[in-house]
CSV table of C-alpha atoms in Angstrom, one decimal:
chain,number,residue,atom,x,y,z
A,240,MET,CA,0.4,0.2,0.2
A,241,GLU,CA,1.3,3.1,-1.0
A,242,LEU,CA,0.1,6.7,0.7
A,243,SER,CA,0.1,9.5,-0.5
A,244,THR,CA,2.2,12.8,0.4
A,245,ASP,CA,-0.9,15.1,2.8
A,246,GLN,CA,-1.0,10.9,3.6
A,247,ILE,CA,2.4,10.6,5.6
A,248,ARG,CA,2.5,14.3,6.1
A,249,ALA,CA,-1.3,13.3,8.4
A,250,LEU,CA,0.4,10.3,10.5
A,251,GLU,CA,4.3,12.4,10.5
A,252,ASN,CA,1.8,14.7,12.7
A,253,GLY,CA,0.5,12.4,14.8
A,254,GLU,CA,-3.5,12.3,12.9
A,255,ALA,CA,-5.2,9.3,12.2
A,256,VAL,CA,-5.4,8.1,8.4
A,257,PRO,CA,-8.6,7.2,7.1
A,258,VAL,CA,-8.1,4.1,4.7
A,259,THR,CA,-10.5,1.6,2.9
A,260,ILE,CA,-9.1,-2.2,2.3
A,261,LYS,CA,-10.6,-4.4,0.2
A,262,HIS,CA,-14.1,-2.6,1.4
A,263,THR,CA,-13.5,-2.7,4.8
A,264,ARG,CA,-12.8,1.6,6.8
A,265,CYS,CA,-9.6,1.2,8.6
A,266,VAL,CA,-7.4,3.6,10.3
A,267,ILE,CA,-3.1,4.0,9.6
A,268,LEU,CA,-1.8,4.6,13.4
A,269,ARG,CA,1.7,5.2,14.6
A,270,THR,CA,2.8,2.9,17.2
A,271,ASP,CA,3.3,5.7,19.6
A,272,ILE,CA,-0.2,6.8,18.9
A,273,TYR,CA,-1.4,3.4,18.7
A,274,GLU,CA,0.6,2.0,22.3
A,275,ARG,CA,-1.5,5.5,24.4
A,276,VAL,CA,-5.0,4.2,23.2
A,277,GLN,CA,-5.1,0.6,23.3
A,278,ALA,CA,-3.9,1.7,26.9
A,279,LEU,CA,-6.8,3.2,27.4
A,280,LEU,CA,-8.5,0.7,26.0
A,281,ASP,CA,-6.4,-1.7,28.6
A,282,MET,CA,-8.3,0.1,31.2
A,283,GLU,CA,-11.0,-2.3,31.5
A,284,ASP,CA,-8.8,-4.3,33.0
A,285,ALA,CA,-8.9,-2.5,36.3
A,286,TYR,CA,-12.9,-1.7,36.5
A,287,PRO,CA,-13.2,-4.0,39.5
A,288,LEU,CA,-10.5,-2.4,40.7
A,289,ILE,CA,-13.0,0.7,39.8
A,290,ASP,CA,-15.7,-1.0,41.2
A,291,GLU,CA,-14.5,-1.3,44.6
A,292,THR,CA,-12.9,1.6,45.4
A,293,PHE,CA,-16.3,3.1,44.7
A,294,ARG,CA,-18.6,0.4,46.3
A,295,GLU,CA,-19.5,2.9,49.5
A,296,GLY,CA,-20.1,5.7,47.3
A,297,TRP,CA,-22.3,9.0,48.3
A,298,GLU,CA,-23.3,7.5,50.6
A,299,ALA,CA,-19.0,6.5,52.2
A,300,PRO,CA,-17.8,8.7,54.9
A,301,GLY,CA,-16.2,12.2,53.9
A,302,MET,CA,-18.7,12.1,50.7
A,303,ALA,CA,-21.1,14.3,52.8
A,304,ASP,CA,-17.7,16.9,52.6
A,305,TYR,CA,-19.2,16.7,49.1
A,306,ASP,CA,-22.1,18.7,49.8
A,307,ARG,CA,-20.2,21.5,51.6
A,308,TYR,CA,-17.8,22.3,49.2
A,309,ASP,CA,-18.3,25.8,48.2
A,310,GLU,CA,-17.9,26.2,52.8
A,311,LEU,CA,-15.5,24.0,52.8
A,312,LYS,CA,-13.5,25.0,49.6
A,313,GLN,CA,-14.0,29.2,51.4
A,314,GLN,CA,-12.0,28.1,54.1
A,315,CYS,CA,-9.5,27.0,52.0
A,316,ARG,CA,-7.8,30.8,51.6
């Protein structure tokens, strides 16, 4: 596959380049950009830990401070 000068320039600038291969729409990314995107997608593995962290939700001790956010913010100044 050959890329146009504009497509190459876009890749050099970190942009995604849309292409169609045999009627299949694809995107070409630089490896460093792909790795960053992949890391975000892999966050799914962290969901159980995130769920555990927020299990108590808004009823957790200390969350009442959010009801007094403006008041507490003024005290910090």
